[in-house]
Short mmCIF file of C-alpha atoms in Angstrom, two decimals:
data_model
loop_
_atom_site.label_atom_id
_atom_site.label_comp_id
_atom_site.label_asym_id
_atom_site.label_seq_id
_atom_site.Cartn_x
_atom_site.Cartn_y
_atom_site.Cartn_z
CA MET A 92 -8.99 6.39 -26.60
CA ALA A 93 -5.85 5.42 -28.55
CA LYS A 94 -4.74 1.44 -29.59
CA TYR A 95 -1.38 0.82 -28.88
CA ALA A 96 0.91 -1.93 -29.73
CA LEU A 97 3.90 -2.44 -27.41
CA ILE A 98 6.36 -4.71 -29.36
CA ASN A 99 9.98 -5.85 -29.06
CA ALA A 100 8.79 -6.21 -24.96
CA THR A 101 10.29 -8.32 -22.50
CA VAL A 102 7.13 -9.09 -20.67
CA PHE A 103 6.82 -9.75 -16.96
CA ASP A 104 2.98 -10.79 -16.69
CA GLY A 105 2.59 -10.53 -13.10
CA THR A 106 2.59 -14.23 -12.09
CA ASP A 107 5.92 -16.24 -12.91
CA THR A 108 6.07 -15.90 -16.34
CA VAL A 109 8.73 -13.77 -18.33
CA PHE A 110 8.68 -13.85 -22.33
CA LYS A 111 9.63 -12.03 -25.38
CA GLY A 112 6.57 -10.65 -27.02
CA VAL A 113 3.91 -8.02 -28.27
CA VAL A 114 0.91 -6.43 -25.83
CA ILE A 115 -1.91 -4.76 -27.39
CA VAL A 116 -4.11 -2.00 -25.72
CA ASP A 117 -7.40 -0.85 -26.79
CA SER A 118 -9.60 1.65 -25.14
CA GLY A 119 -7.70 1.20 -21.66
CA ARG A 120 -7.50 -3.01 -22.00
CA ILE A 121 -5.40 -5.19 -22.82
CA VAL A 122 -6.92 -7.04 -25.66
CA ASP A 123 -3.96 -9.30 -26.86
CA VAL A 124 -0.80 -10.81 -25.38
CA ALA A 125 1.11 -12.36 -28.00
CA ARG A 126 4.33 -14.66 -26.80
CA ASP A 127 6.03 -14.02 -30.39
CA THR A 128 7.94 -10.79 -31.01
CA LYS A 129 6.82 -11.21 -34.54
CA ALA A 130 2.96 -11.41 -33.83
CA GLU A 131 0.57 -9.41 -36.14
CA ILE A 132 -0.39 -5.62 -35.29
CA PRO A 133 -3.43 -4.02 -35.99
CA ARG A 134 -3.11 -1.54 -38.74
CA ASP A 135 -4.96 0.97 -36.43
CA ALA A 136 -2.73 0.72 -33.65
CA GLN A 137 0.27 3.19 -32.54
CA VAL A 138 3.47 1.12 -32.06
CA ILE A 139 5.35 1.53 -29.41
CA ASP A 140 8.85 -0.44 -29.78
CA LEU A 141 10.31 -1.15 -26.46
CA ASP A 142 13.20 -2.40 -27.93
CA GLY A 143 13.96 -5.42 -25.51
CA LYS A 144 13.01 -3.17 -22.61
CA PHE A 145 11.15 -4.74 -19.48
CA LEU A 146 7.72 -4.70 -19.70
CA MET A 147 5.42 -5.02 -16.56
CA PRO A 148 2.08 -4.53 -14.98
CA GLY A 149 1.98 -1.17 -13.01
CA LEU A 150 3.51 -1.26 -9.37
CA ILE A 151 1.03 -1.20 -6.50
CA ASP A 152 1.74 -0.50 -2.58
CA ALA A 153 -0.80 -1.88 -0.95
CA HIS A 154 -0.72 0.02 2.36
CA LEU A 155 0.88 3.70 2.55
CA HIS A 156 -1.03 6.92 4.35
CA LEU A 157 -1.32 9.73 1.97
CA VAL A 158 -1.38 12.25 4.77
CA GLY A 159 1.19 15.06 3.42
CA MET A 160 3.87 14.36 6.25
CA ARG A 161 7.35 15.99 5.88
CA THR A 162 8.94 15.57 9.53
CA GLY A 163 8.93 12.35 11.60
CA ASP A 164 7.50 14.33 14.42
CA PHE A 165 3.85 13.21 14.58
CA VAL A 166 3.03 15.09 17.66
CA LYS A 167 3.99 18.46 16.41
CA GLU A 168 3.74 18.48 12.99
CA PRO A 169 -0.23 17.61 12.70
CA LEU A 170 -1.09 20.15 15.29
CA VAL A 171 0.83 23.36 13.97
CA THR A 172 0.67 22.51 10.16
CA PRO A 173 -2.43 23.87 8.39
CA TYR A 174 -4.78 21.05 6.96
CA GLU A 175 -4.84 22.50 3.75
CA THR A 176 -1.19 22.17 3.36
CA PHE A 177 -1.20 18.68 3.99
CA VAL A 178 -3.83 18.16 1.24
CA VAL A 179 -1.43 19.81 -1.12
CA ARG A 180 1.43 17.99 -0.10
CA ALA A 181 -0.44 14.90 -0.88
CA ALA A 182 -1.25 15.80 -4.20
CA SER A 183 2.43 16.33 -4.88
CA ASP A 184 3.45 13.16 -3.63
CA LEU A 185 0.84 11.14 -5.86
CA PHE A 186 2.57 12.75 -8.69
CA LYS A 187 5.81 11.21 -7.38
CA LEU A 188 4.27 7.81 -7.19
CA ILE A 189 2.99 7.72 -10.50
CA MET A 190 6.21 9.02 -12.18
CA ALA A 191 7.81 6.12 -10.11
CA GLY A 192 5.59 3.39 -11.74
CA TYR A 193 2.91 2.99 -8.79
CA THR A 194 -0.30 3.10 -10.76
CA THR A 195 -2.43 1.85 -7.82
CA VAL A 196 -1.91 2.52 -4.31
CA GLY A 197 -3.40 1.42 -1.25
CA ASP A 198 -4.20 3.85 1.40
CA ALA A 199 -4.59 2.53 4.64
CA GLY A 200 -6.39 5.41 6.78
CA GLY A 201 -6.53 8.87 6.43
CA LEU A 202 -9.00 11.63 5.61
CA ILE A 203 -7.37 13.06 2.18
CA ALA A 204 -7.05 10.10 0.13
CA ALA A 205 -10.65 9.31 -0.33
CA LYS A 206 -11.57 13.04 -0.95
CA LEU A 207 -8.99 13.54 -3.57
CA LYS A 208 -10.01 10.60 -5.80
CA PRO A 209 -12.44 12.46 -7.50
CA ALA A 210 -9.72 14.95 -8.40
CA ILE A 211 -7.71 12.18 -10.08
CA GLU A 212 -10.31 10.46 -11.59
CA GLU A 213 -11.16 13.85 -13.38
CA GLY A 214 -7.89 14.62 -14.56
CA THR A 215 -7.45 17.79 -11.98
CA ILE A 216 -4.38 16.17 -10.51
CA CYS A 217 -2.08 13.55 -11.77
CA GLY A 218 -1.74 10.38 -9.56
CA PRO A 219 -2.22 6.58 -9.42
CA ARG A 220 -5.60 4.79 -9.04
CA VAL A 221 -6.37 5.11 -5.12
CA VAL A 222 -8.49 2.41 -2.97
CA ALA A 223 -8.95 4.39 0.51
CA ALA A 224 -10.10 3.30 3.63
CA GLY A 225 -10.61 6.61 4.78
CA LEU A 226 -11.27 7.00 8.80
CA PRO A 227 -9.87 3.98 10.43
CA LEU A 228 -11.59 2.42 13.44
CA SER A 229 -10.15 2.19 16.68
CA PRO A 230 -11.19 1.23 20.36
CA THR A 231 -10.45 4.02 23.19
CA PHE A 232 -6.85 3.60 23.94
CA GLY A 233 -6.10 1.95 20.57
CA HIS A 234 -3.36 2.33 18.15
CA GLY A 235 -5.53 5.21 16.37
CA ASP A 236 -6.40 6.70 19.69
CA ILE A 237 -3.87 9.82 19.50
CA HIS A 238 -2.88 9.02 23.06
CA TYR A 239 -1.10 12.18 23.64
CA LEU A 240 -4.22 14.81 22.11
CA PRO A 241 -7.30 15.00 24.08
CA ILE A 242 -9.98 12.28 22.61
CA ASP A 243 -12.21 15.09 21.14
CA TRP A 244 -9.39 15.84 18.85
CA VAL A 245 -8.86 12.44 17.57
CA ASP A 246 -12.35 11.16 17.02
CA TYR A 247 -13.71 12.76 13.69
CA ARG A 248 -17.26 12.64 14.81
CA SER A 249 -16.45 15.31 17.77
CA SER A 250 -13.37 17.34 16.39
CA LYS A 251 -14.11 20.74 15.41
CA LYS A 252 -10.91 20.95 13.62
CA LEU A 253 -9.49 18.72 10.57
CA ARG A 254 -6.00 16.93 11.00
CA PRO A 255 -4.87 14.56 8.69
CA LEU A 256 -4.61 11.65 11.11
CA MET A 257 -7.91 11.17 12.57
CA THR A 258 -10.25 8.00 13.37
CA LEU A 259 -13.40 6.34 14.64
CA ILE A 260 -13.40 5.88 18.10
CA CYS A 261 -15.92 2.94 18.78
CA ASP A 262 -16.30 0.42 21.94
CA GLY A 263 -18.32 -2.72 21.65
CA ALA A 264 -19.82 -4.62 18.80
CA ASP A 265 -22.86 -1.98 18.11
CA GLU A 266 -20.62 1.25 18.24
CA CYS A 267 -17.95 -0.52 16.02
CA ARG A 268 -21.05 -1.58 13.32
CA LYS A 269 -22.18 2.20 13.40
CA ALA A 270 -18.68 3.36 13.12
CA ALA A 271 -18.12 0.95 9.91
CA ARG A 272 -21.21 2.42 8.42
CA TYR A 273 -20.09 5.96 9.09
CA ALA A 274 -16.76 5.29 7.57
CA LEU A 275 -18.86 3.74 4.50
CA ARG A 276 -20.47 7.02 4.22
CA GLU A 277 -17.35 9.14 4.03
CA ASP A 278 -15.92 7.12 1.16
CA ALA A 279 -14.25 4.10 2.18
CA ASP A 280 -13.46 1.61 -0.38
CA PHE A 281 -12.51 -1.03 2.43
CA ILE A 282 -12.61 -0.85 6.24
CA LYS A 283 -9.34 0.01 8.11
CA ILE A 284 -9.20 -1.53 11.77
CA MET A 285 -6.94 -1.42 14.81
CA ALA A 286 -6.57 -4.85 16.32
CA THR A 287 -3.26 -4.44 18.37
CA GLY A 288 -1.44 -1.79 19.61
CA GLY A 289 1.68 -0.61 17.60
CA VAL A 290 4.71 0.96 17.27
CA LEU A 291 3.66 4.57 16.48
CA SER A 292 1.39 4.81 19.33
CA GLN A 293 2.61 6.32 22.36
CA LYS A 294 0.67 4.32 25.46
CA ASP A 295 0.48 0.81 23.98
CA ARG A 296 2.34 -1.97 22.72
CA PRO A 297 2.21 -4.03 19.47
CA GLU A 298 1.57 -7.10 21.57
CA TYR A 299 -1.75 -5.65 22.98
CA ARG A 300 -4.81 -7.28 21.98
CA GLN A 301 -7.31 -4.25 20.89
CA PHE A 302 -10.65 -4.60 19.31
CA THR A 303 -12.16 -7.95 20.80
CA PRO A 304 -13.39 -11.16 17.96
CA GLU A 305 -17.05 -9.89 18.48
CA GLU A 306 -16.19 -6.09 17.68
CA ILE A 307 -14.16 -7.21 14.41
CA LYS A 308 -16.93 -9.79 13.26
CA ALA A 309 -19.44 -6.91 13.52
CA ILE A 310 -17.41 -4.55 11.29
CA VAL A 311 -16.49 -7.39 8.87
CA ASP A 312 -20.04 -8.02 8.82
CA GLU A 313 -20.78 -4.35 7.75
CA ALA A 314 -18.01 -4.10 5.48
CA ARG A 315 -19.40 -7.49 3.62
CA ALA A 316 -22.98 -6.21 3.60
CA ALA A 317 -21.30 -3.32 1.30
CA GLY A 318 -19.14 -5.55 -0.93
CA ARG A 319 -16.30 -4.25 0.89
CA PHE A 320 -13.24 -5.89 2.89
CA VAL A 321 -11.33 -5.10 6.42
CA HIS A 322 -7.54 -4.59 6.35
CA ALA A 323 -6.35 -4.67 10.10
CA HIS A 324 -3.47 -2.92 11.57
CA ALA A 325 -2.29 -6.25 13.69
CA GLN A 326 1.33 -6.60 14.89
CA GLY A 327 0.50 -9.02 18.14
CA ALA A 328 -0.20 -12.51 17.62
CA GLU A 329 -3.39 -12.62 19.61
CA GLY A 330 -4.95 -9.47 17.92
CA ILE A 331 -3.48 -11.31 14.72
CA LYS A 332 -5.44 -14.32 15.35
CA ASN A 333 -8.80 -12.50 16.28
CA ALA A 334 -8.55 -10.72 13.02
CA LEU A 335 -8.32 -13.95 11.03
CA ILE A 336 -10.86 -15.66 12.77
CA GLY A 337 -13.24 -12.44 12.26
CA GLY A 338 -12.77 -12.64 8.60
CA VAL A 339 -10.11 -9.82 8.28
CA LYS A 340 -8.66 -10.16 4.80
CA VAL A 341 -5.44 -8.22 4.79
CA ILE A 342 -3.26 -8.25 7.93
CA ALA A 343 -0.66 -5.50 7.91
CA HIS A 344 2.40 -5.46 9.68
CA ALA A 345 2.21 -8.76 11.11
CA ILE A 346 5.10 -8.66 13.29
CA PHE A 347 4.71 -11.09 16.14
CA ILE A 348 2.58 -13.58 13.62
CA ASP A 349 3.01 -17.04 15.35
CA ASP A 350 2.43 -20.60 13.92
CA GLU A 351 -1.21 -20.82 14.29
CA GLY A 352 -1.69 -17.30 12.89
CA ILE A 353 0.45 -18.42 9.94
CA GLU A 354 -1.66 -21.28 9.60
CA LEU A 355 -5.18 -19.44 9.78
CA ALA A 356 -3.87 -16.96 7.38
CA ILE A 357 -3.06 -19.68 4.49
CA LYS A 358 -6.61 -21.14 5.73
CA ASN A 359 -8.27 -18.02 5.06
CA ASN A 360 -6.50 -17.22 1.73
CA ALA A 361 -5.77 -13.71 3.78
CA ILE A 362 -2.74 -11.65 2.83
CA LEU A 363 0.38 -10.17 4.94
CA VAL A 364 1.69 -6.74 4.04
CA PRO A 365 4.69 -6.78 6.48
CA THR A 366 5.70 -3.08 5.56
CA PHE A 367 9.34 -3.83 6.33
CA SER A 368 10.26 0.04 4.85
CA ILE A 369 8.52 2.25 7.44
CA VAL A 370 10.49 0.49 10.38
CA HIS A 371 13.83 0.41 8.06
CA ARG A 372 13.81 4.10 7.29
CA LEU A 373 12.99 4.71 11.10
CA LEU A 374 16.22 2.88 12.19
CA GLU A 375 18.01 5.02 9.61
CA ILE A 376 16.65 8.61 10.12
CA GLY A 377 14.39 8.41 12.93
CA ASP A 378 16.51 10.07 15.31
CA LYS A 379 17.31 13.07 12.91
CA ILE A 380 13.68 14.01 11.67
CA GLY A 381 11.97 14.03 15.06
CA VAL A 382 10.35 10.66 15.78
CA PRO A 383 9.68 10.41 19.25
CA GLU A 384 11.88 8.12 21.35
CA TRP A 385 9.15 5.91 22.54
CA GLY A 386 8.67 5.12 18.38
CA LEU A 387 12.05 4.66 18.06
CA LYS A 388 12.54 2.39 20.88
CA LYS A 389 9.92 -0.12 19.93
CA SER A 390 11.04 -0.26 16.65
CA ARG A 391 14.66 -1.44 17.47
CA GLU A 392 12.70 -3.85 19.77
CA VAL A 393 10.60 -5.64 17.39
CA TYR A 394 13.31 -5.40 13.97
CA GLU A 395 14.51 -8.69 14.28
CA ALA A 396 11.78 -10.61 15.13
CA HIS A 397 9.50 -9.05 12.41
CA ILE A 398 11.96 -10.42 9.92
CA GLU A 399 12.17 -13.81 11.03
CA ASN A 400 8.31 -14.28 11.59
CA ILE A 401 7.43 -12.99 8.23
CA LYS A 402 10.16 -15.04 6.61
CA LYS A 403 9.06 -18.06 8.42
CA ALA A 404 5.26 -17.44 6.85
CA TYR A 405 7.02 -17.09 3.42
CA ASN A 406 8.37 -20.38 3.94
CA ARG A 407 4.97 -21.95 4.69
CA GLY A 408 3.47 -20.42 1.73
CA ALA A 409 1.33 -17.39 3.18
CA LYS A 410 0.49 -14.90 0.54
CA ILE A 411 2.61 -11.51 1.08
CA ALA A 412 2.06 -8.21 -0.67
CA THR A 413 4.26 -5.17 -0.81
CA GLY A 414 3.27 -1.87 1.28
CA THR A 415 5.53 0.78 2.77
CA ASP A 416 3.33 2.35 5.66
CA TYR A 417 4.93 5.90 3.64
CA VAL A 418 3.60 8.87 4.87
CA GLY A 419 5.68 11.28 2.88
CA GLY A 420 8.72 13.63 3.37
CA PHE A 421 11.36 11.24 4.90
CA PHE A 422 9.27 8.27 4.28
CA PRO A 423 9.07 9.14 0.80
CA MET A 424 6.68 8.53 -1.90
CA GLY A 425 8.25 7.53 -5.06
CA GLY A 426 10.80 5.58 -3.16
CA ASN A 427 8.18 2.88 -2.44
CA SER A 428 10.02 0.23 -4.20
CA LEU A 429 12.28 -0.33 -1.18
CA GLU A 430 9.93 -2.88 0.03
CA ILE A 431 10.41 -4.83 -3.16
CA THR A 432 14.08 -5.02 -2.16
CA LEU A 433 13.79 -5.68 1.27
CA LEU A 434 11.35 -8.39 0.53
CA ILE A 435 14.09 -10.22 -1.35
CA GLU A 436 17.05 -9.28 1.12
CA LYS A 437 15.41 -9.98 4.23
CA ILE A 438 13.13 -13.11 3.78
CA GLY A 439 14.65 -14.60 0.78
CA MET A 440 11.94 -14.01 -1.95
CA THR A 441 13.31 -14.52 -5.44
CA PRO A 442 13.05 -10.82 -7.69
CA ILE A 443 10.33 -12.63 -9.37
CA GLU A 444 8.35 -13.33 -6.25
CA ALA A 445 8.96 -9.72 -5.14
CA LEU A 446 7.48 -8.28 -8.18
CA ARG A 447 4.42 -10.74 -8.05
CA ALA A 448 4.22 -9.13 -4.61
CA ALA A 449 4.25 -5.96 -6.19
CA THR A 450 1.64 -6.85 -8.70
CA SER A 451 -0.93 -9.59 -8.75
CA THR A 452 -0.76 -10.22 -5.10
CA ALA A 453 -0.89 -6.24 -4.28
CA ALA A 454 -3.93 -6.06 -6.64
CA GLU A 455 -5.85 -8.89 -4.34
CA ALA A 456 -4.57 -7.11 -1.25
CA VAL A 457 -6.37 -3.80 -2.63
CA GLY A 458 -9.47 -5.66 -3.80
CA LEU A 459 -8.57 -5.58 -7.37
CA HIS A 460 -7.32 -8.70 -8.67
CA LYS A 461 -9.78 -9.35 -11.57
CA GLU A 462 -8.79 -5.73 -12.62
CA ILE A 463 -4.99 -4.85 -12.41
CA GLY A 464 -1.84 -6.53 -11.54
CA LYS A 465 -1.57 -8.89 -14.63
CA ILE A 466 -0.77 -8.44 -18.25
CA ALA A 467 -3.53 -10.54 -19.65
CA PRO A 468 -6.50 -9.92 -21.93
CA GLY A 469 -9.35 -8.13 -20.17
CA TYR A 470 -7.17 -6.72 -17.38
CA SER A 471 -6.99 -2.84 -17.42
CA ALA A 472 -4.11 -1.45 -19.41
CA ASP A 473 -1.82 -0.48 -15.96
CA LEU A 474 1.73 -0.90 -17.48
CA ILE A 475 5.06 0.21 -16.87
CA VAL A 476 8.34 0.06 -19.06
CA VAL A 477 11.64 -0.13 -16.91
CA LYS A 478 15.20 0.48 -18.80
CA GLU A 479 16.75 -2.03 -16.86
CA ASN A 480 15.80 -5.43 -16.09
CA PRO A 481 14.28 -5.72 -12.61
CA ILE A 482 14.65 -9.41 -12.16
CA GLU A 483 18.34 -9.20 -12.66
CA ASN A 484 18.92 -5.79 -10.72
CA PRO A 485 15.66 -4.96 -8.36
CA LYS A 486 17.36 -1.97 -7.28
CA CYS A 487 16.66 -0.35 -10.41
CA LEU A 488 13.17 0.34 -9.38
CA LEU A 489 14.32 2.50 -6.58
CA ASN A 490 15.25 5.17 -9.30
CA ALA A 491 12.04 6.85 -11.34
CA ASP A 492 14.34 7.72 -14.06
CA ASN A 493 14.49 3.81 -14.79
CA ILE A 494 10.61 4.01 -15.44
CA VAL A 495 10.53 4.94 -18.84
CA LEU A 496 6.88 4.73 -19.71
CA VAL A 497 3.93 4.58 -17.21
CA MET A 498 0.48 3.96 -18.77
CA LYS A 499 -2.73 3.73 -16.36
CA ASN A 500 -5.97 2.58 -17.84
CA GLY A 501 -4.52 2.90 -21.31
CA GLU A 502 -3.32 6.46 -21.04
CA ILE A 503 0.24 7.45 -21.22
CA TYR A 504 1.23 9.79 -17.81
CA LYS A 505 5.07 9.37 -18.39
CA ASN A 506 7.05 8.68 -21.94
CA LYS A 507 10.69 8.97 -21.68
CA LEU A 508 11.44 6.29 -24.03
CA ASN A 509 13.23 8.87 -26.38
CA ASP A 510 15.47 9.55 -23.50
CA THR A 511 16.78 6.23 -22.60
CA HIS A 512 20.04 6.40 -24.97
CA LYS A 513 21.42 9.09 -22.93
#
């Protein structure tokens, strides 16, 4: 594997620091970081002169779904589209993600991502590092129990046909424990649970508590036994607190998080992943792409409260990471940096804080904070070069053409440096 010296860079290291310097990569790892543009360069290194361009850790979306959707019709599309078509679409979406600077993604539930990981790792398809939940766990009548379908079409263990959005239905602590073990058997890197109802589930609401504290504790115990963590869909205040009391590490959405929930999140060192992007897009275009009216109605109802509650959590010091909840198509893989912009515009993060949310904090949210998310010796060489400075113009990250170099594990996947003068 090649040794690289990235010189004349404006470096954001994934924390709070921006400096002019040099980064040395060898055998897939960052081996040296010099805060001096005139630092000594190893003779055997291939020199990449960045001419002052912005070098930062690869971006991370800690909550999306690689399921290959192409419309907002969550009722019809999974029923009429062949499963194999969804798989090919997901592979295409992976390519879009890495070309947009996303070197790691956390797939928060779906059959496809966990099964595509080997194809990425062997180089058959091009994509980011994938950390996948695989099959999510839901109680009967839970957010993952697709209410408009017969239950034997929803539960993976009883269905005779594969669909991109399937789940493991489980009720009671013993069933939940067994379902967690089954998810691990099916290649889960972490366990995804439904702690509350949701916006895009037909017969429940975000405020509804779903899994009980006892059920959550059983799932968390099984995850810990296997060296994994639990990531909860949690929108209502009661379900958020149940998840945190039960030991859940990542709280997705957190729409109605209250003061007690915020304090629990801070005390437990949990991470909030608000996923503003999905509802933002639903309100922009949902009525044009087939999103059911019950989903649009709830989106309109929760939008402002969501912003205000996450703003409160941010102001009190809760950890916040980027995640979009995108599923492809009109919720486009590659456009995931909208979340960075929304964290700045909606809750008042500084650009550096938002970039940190998309790098080192998001790395923590996918369980890889000792491996990725920072430019520091010993970390994996997941690096991107941006034509513009995203601290000065965060929206530049929305255009994949501004990402002129992408490196994952020390291997270059995209290099348009020679095109940047055009």
